[in-house]
């Protein structure tokens, strides 16, 4: 099986807790927090490891919070390639209102990176990329890195004949869509990101598939996946247009569901399974994750149990 490398440029330590009721004004007393390593590629690597796959996680870290993140990853036995910078790693906080079950999510950013950091990070990525392997670039691009940094990573991956899977956001995502250098192997985005990129409302699965098809035809990516939350995920792969309906599960926390999807999807592709089978694995993994507490991720047996409930529809 090809090697898998995940890249996290903007990791975070994820804290999750609960309080009886959230309201403005009084001091809110929270329960003992749960801590997990977080950030897109970090969670993708954790998901792959939980599903029995082999993976390495390239992580840009700094400061005390970065040390804590590495300790948490070590506790989960995820092999890490540490890229050390001076800037402090960020963290996030999720607070659940026990009375209403609503979850409030806050992100506290890490420090800004420098041009020197950017060159060093790209050089270390070039040394880490496996020959003929899969590379997953997932999560945000930190302040200080150029908007085209994902495309710089793409060029490095291409030199090793690798396959690049991207799930990013904001300006770097829009740059990838509107100024493609070469087709990505896989691009994942959500409905809101599609609306921003297209300049129009995405009202239905058909609208989502139409825009994904446009991105494939324009050479943005060979496979485009759009996440639709509890409904499931849509995919255009070449001439194939499919939607995978998600199973109904009790929702405890949505944190990490998209990352779990991407981990299961990539692992399935690396095992040689077709894209529609990978899509089903991804939807099952996301459903298994929303059923966990706080910042926890999927459980492998639960993911497998949900597979038969994920219904593929050819569109």
C-alpha atoms as one frame of an Amber mdcrd trajectory, in Angstrom:
protein
   0.000   0.000   0.000   1.303   3.514  -0.774   2.586   5.569   2.147   0.339
   8.316   3.541   1.596  11.656   4.854  -0.664  14.300   6.372   0.379  17.951
   6.578  -0.925  20.324   9.245   0.280  23.901   8.887  -2.048  25.260  11.565
  -2.561  22.673  14.322  -4.275  23.307  17.633  -4.805  21.736  21.009  -8.547
  21.119  21.241 -10.257  21.556  24.609 -13.829  20.363  25.121 -15.991  20.811
  28.194 -19.590  21.401  29.287 -21.486  23.657  31.652 -25.041  23.538  32.973
 -26.173  26.524  30.923 -24.464  29.157  28.770 -25.553  32.743  29.295 -23.921
  36.169  29.291 -23.016  37.744  32.618 -22.509  35.196  35.405 -19.360  33.136
  35.829 -19.878  29.748  34.183 -18.455  26.713  35.959 -17.301  24.058  33.519
 -16.703  20.345  33.893 -13.276  18.759  33.648 -12.049  19.408  30.105 -11.024
  16.842  27.541  -7.860  17.606  25.559  -7.066  16.246  22.107  -4.526  17.049
  19.410  -6.294  18.959  16.655  -6.016  20.684  13.312  -7.042  19.276   9.944
  -4.122  17.010   9.061  -3.623  15.971  12.681  -7.198  14.706  12.882  -6.907
  13.038   9.473  -3.845  11.144  10.717  -5.609  10.198  13.963  -8.573   8.857
  11.982  -6.353   6.804   9.674  -4.519   5.338  12.662  -7.799   4.478  14.408
  -8.927   2.657  11.253  -5.794   0.523  11.255  -3.851   2.390   8.582  -0.219
   3.485   8.675   0.371   7.220   8.457   2.891   9.917   9.332   1.836  13.387
  10.445   3.926  16.410   9.439   3.041  19.110  11.966   4.208  22.728  12.284
   4.440  23.433  16.027   5.822  26.039  18.399   5.922  27.012  22.055   4.362
  25.383  25.095   1.100  24.595  23.336   3.057  22.917  20.548   4.804  20.706
  23.108   1.425  19.748  24.558   0.123  18.878  21.096   3.089  16.585  20.454
   2.564  14.849  23.804  -1.084  14.214  22.974  -0.160  12.765  19.569   2.467
  10.533  21.166  -0.195   9.188  23.531  -2.203   8.091  20.469   0.877   6.487
  18.860   0.688   8.675  15.753   4.168   8.987  14.153   5.037  12.689  13.899
   7.450  14.676  11.747   7.911  17.806  13.845   8.552  21.130  12.107   9.492
  23.569  14.860   8.826  27.324  14.557   9.081  30.175  17.063   5.383  31.088
  16.875   3.118  29.607  19.547   0.658  26.913  18.439  -3.000  27.891  18.800
  -5.820  26.157  20.627  -9.580  25.825  20.489 -12.367  25.524  23.026 -15.722
  23.784  22.623 -18.304  24.312  25.367 -21.530  22.310  25.410 -24.619  23.727
  27.087 -25.842  20.690  29.047 -29.376  22.084  29.197 -29.856  22.551  25.446
 -27.049  20.317  24.049 -25.909  23.281  21.942 -22.166  23.448  21.374 -20.237
  26.734  21.293 -16.896  26.591  19.485 -14.069  29.110  19.863 -10.718  29.194
  18.056  -7.727  31.063  19.462  -5.079  31.564  16.775  -1.404  30.795  17.021
   1.372  33.211  16.115   2.215  34.566  12.674   4.922  32.883  10.589   7.747
  34.566   8.676   9.103  34.260   5.137  12.004  32.300   6.607   9.508  29.938
   8.246   7.747  29.476   4.903  10.952  28.450   3.134  11.957  26.124   5.958
   8.525  24.467   6.119   8.453  23.837   2.366  11.970  22.384   2.453  11.045
  20.017   5.272   7.852  19.004   3.465   9.901  18.199   0.349  12.046  15.847
   2.443   8.992  14.195   4.016   6.816  13.561   0.929   6.798   9.820   0.109
   7.571   8.606  -3.398   4.358   7.504  -5.175   2.390   8.072  -1.966  -0.658
   9.989  -0.765  -0.313  13.426   0.805  -3.214  15.067   2.656  -2.959  18.828
   3.162  -5.795  19.618   5.540  -6.648  22.611   7.694  -6.030  26.327   7.565
  -2.972  28.172   6.297  -1.468  30.297   9.103  -0.919  34.008   8.878   2.421
  34.794   7.270   2.408  32.008   4.685   1.617  33.036   1.082  -1.858  32.418
  -0.290  -0.412  30.044  -2.898   1.409  27.888  -0.337  -0.849  24.865  -1.044
   0.203  25.089  -4.704   3.846  25.179  -3.648   3.178  21.965  -1.739   1.443
  20.580  -4.824   4.590  21.145  -6.901   6.712  19.301  -4.322   4.276  16.359
  -4.244   4.282  16.189  -8.056   8.081  15.839  -8.038   7.636  12.607  -6.044
   4.792  11.375  -8.270   2.443  11.620  -5.291  -1.309  12.153  -5.068  -2.440
  15.280  -3.231  -5.687  15.540  -1.266  -6.593  19.077  -0.135  -9.141  20.382
   2.366  -8.378  24.000   3.238 -10.339  27.231   3.582 -10.611  30.976   3.061
  -8.211  32.767   0.679  -5.918  29.771  -0.057  -8.936  27.670  -1.076 -10.323
  30.409  -3.297  -6.870  30.830  -4.876  -6.739  27.111  -5.660 -10.162  27.311
  -7.284  -9.693  30.490  -9.299  -5.997  30.116 -10.173  -5.325  26.379 -10.567
  -1.731  25.501 -11.435  -2.532  21.845 -12.169  -5.385  19.530 -11.168  -5.354
  18.399  -7.558  -6.072  14.722  -7.113  -8.848  15.386  -4.573 -10.418  18.625
  -3.344 -12.946  18.647  -0.513 -15.053  21.665   0.415 -18.380  22.430   2.055
 -21.534  24.114   0.806 -20.608  27.559   2.141 -17.198  27.427   0.477 -18.861
  26.420  -2.783 -21.181  29.414  -2.548 -18.265  31.777  -1.959 -16.320  30.351
  -4.892 -19.250  30.229  -7.312 -20.909  33.486  -6.304 -24.286  31.780  -6.226
 -26.503  29.918  -3.792 -26.088  26.157  -3.528 -29.662  25.147  -2.752 -29.567
  21.439  -3.513 -27.383  18.409  -4.031 -27.852  18.934  -7.772 -26.444  22.473
  -7.463 -23.488  21.113  -5.524 -22.775  18.417  -8.089 -23.077  20.924 -10.932
 -20.439  23.198  -9.405 -18.196  20.239  -8.542 -18.485  19.090 -12.158 -17.501
  22.595 -13.278 -14.380  22.450 -11.084 -13.401  19.078 -12.546 -13.907  20.325
 -16.113 -11.867  23.471 -15.378  -8.947  21.373 -14.174  -9.114  22.383 -10.512
  -9.209  18.762  -9.310  -9.783  15.269 -10.661 -12.128  14.433  -7.795 -14.253
  17.063  -6.030 -16.161  16.253  -2.845 -18.694  18.529  -1.183 -19.796  17.929
   2.379 -23.473  18.360   3.258 -23.452  17.742   6.994 -26.011  15.262   8.256
 -27.291  14.662   4.701 -24.053  13.104   3.458 -21.459  13.952   0.806 -21.516
  14.499  -2.949 -18.687  13.560  -5.310 -17.719  14.145  -8.910 -14.920  11.870
 -10.129 -14.372  12.241 -13.857 -17.743  11.501 -15.451 -19.097   9.901 -12.274
 -21.547  11.890 -10.131 -22.656  10.286  -6.866 -24.167  11.194  -3.524 -23.727
   9.115  -0.389 -26.569   9.486   2.094 -25.384   9.529   5.708 -26.976   7.248
   8.305 -29.054   8.825  11.048 -27.037   8.936  14.264 -27.361  10.878  17.526
 -25.200  13.998  17.285 -22.990  14.687  20.295 -20.252  16.761  18.656 -19.491
  17.737  15.060 -15.823  18.438  15.782 -13.512  16.460  13.513 -16.237  14.887
  11.373 -14.874  16.328   8.128 -11.339  15.280   9.045 -12.522  11.755   9.868
 -14.225  11.670   6.465 -10.998  12.649   4.735  -8.931  10.134   6.674 -11.222
   7.218   5.831 -11.578   8.371   2.210  -7.814   8.627   1.700  -7.091   5.310
   3.409  -9.632   3.599   1.169  -8.042   5.075  -1.979  -4.581   4.074  -0.760
  -5.864   0.506  -0.349  -6.832   0.524  -4.024 -10.593   0.814  -3.572 -12.649
   2.814  -6.111 -13.713   6.411  -5.328 -17.355   5.503  -4.641 -16.254   2.933
  -2.036 -13.916   5.532  -0.521 -16.839   7.974  -0.372 -18.896   5.442   1.580
 -16.049   4.898   4.038 -15.739   8.648   4.491 -19.429   9.155   5.213 -19.447
   6.264   7.695 -16.382   7.661   9.481 -17.935  11.122   9.734 -21.150   9.637
  11.144 -19.174   7.614  13.688 -17.344  10.774  14.760 -20.405  12.954  15.394
 -21.573  10.291  17.824 -18.501  10.792  20.038 -18.080  13.297  22.839 -16.241
  16.604  22.490 -13.083  16.377  20.423 -12.902  12.572  20.286 -12.827  10.881
  16.891 -14.349   7.772  15.366 -14.335   4.234  16.666 -13.291   1.682  14.020
 -15.920  -1.005  14.831 -18.658   1.650  14.864 -17.471   2.961  11.489 -17.627
  -0.517   9.982 -21.067  -1.089  11.505 -22.369   2.091   9.861 -21.114   1.191
   6.377 -24.248  -0.763   5.317 -26.399   2.237   6.326 -24.557   4.592   3.946
 -26.572   4.606   0.729 -24.922   5.495  -2.586 -27.031   7.241  -5.207 -25.848
   7.675  -8.791 -26.860  11.160  -9.925
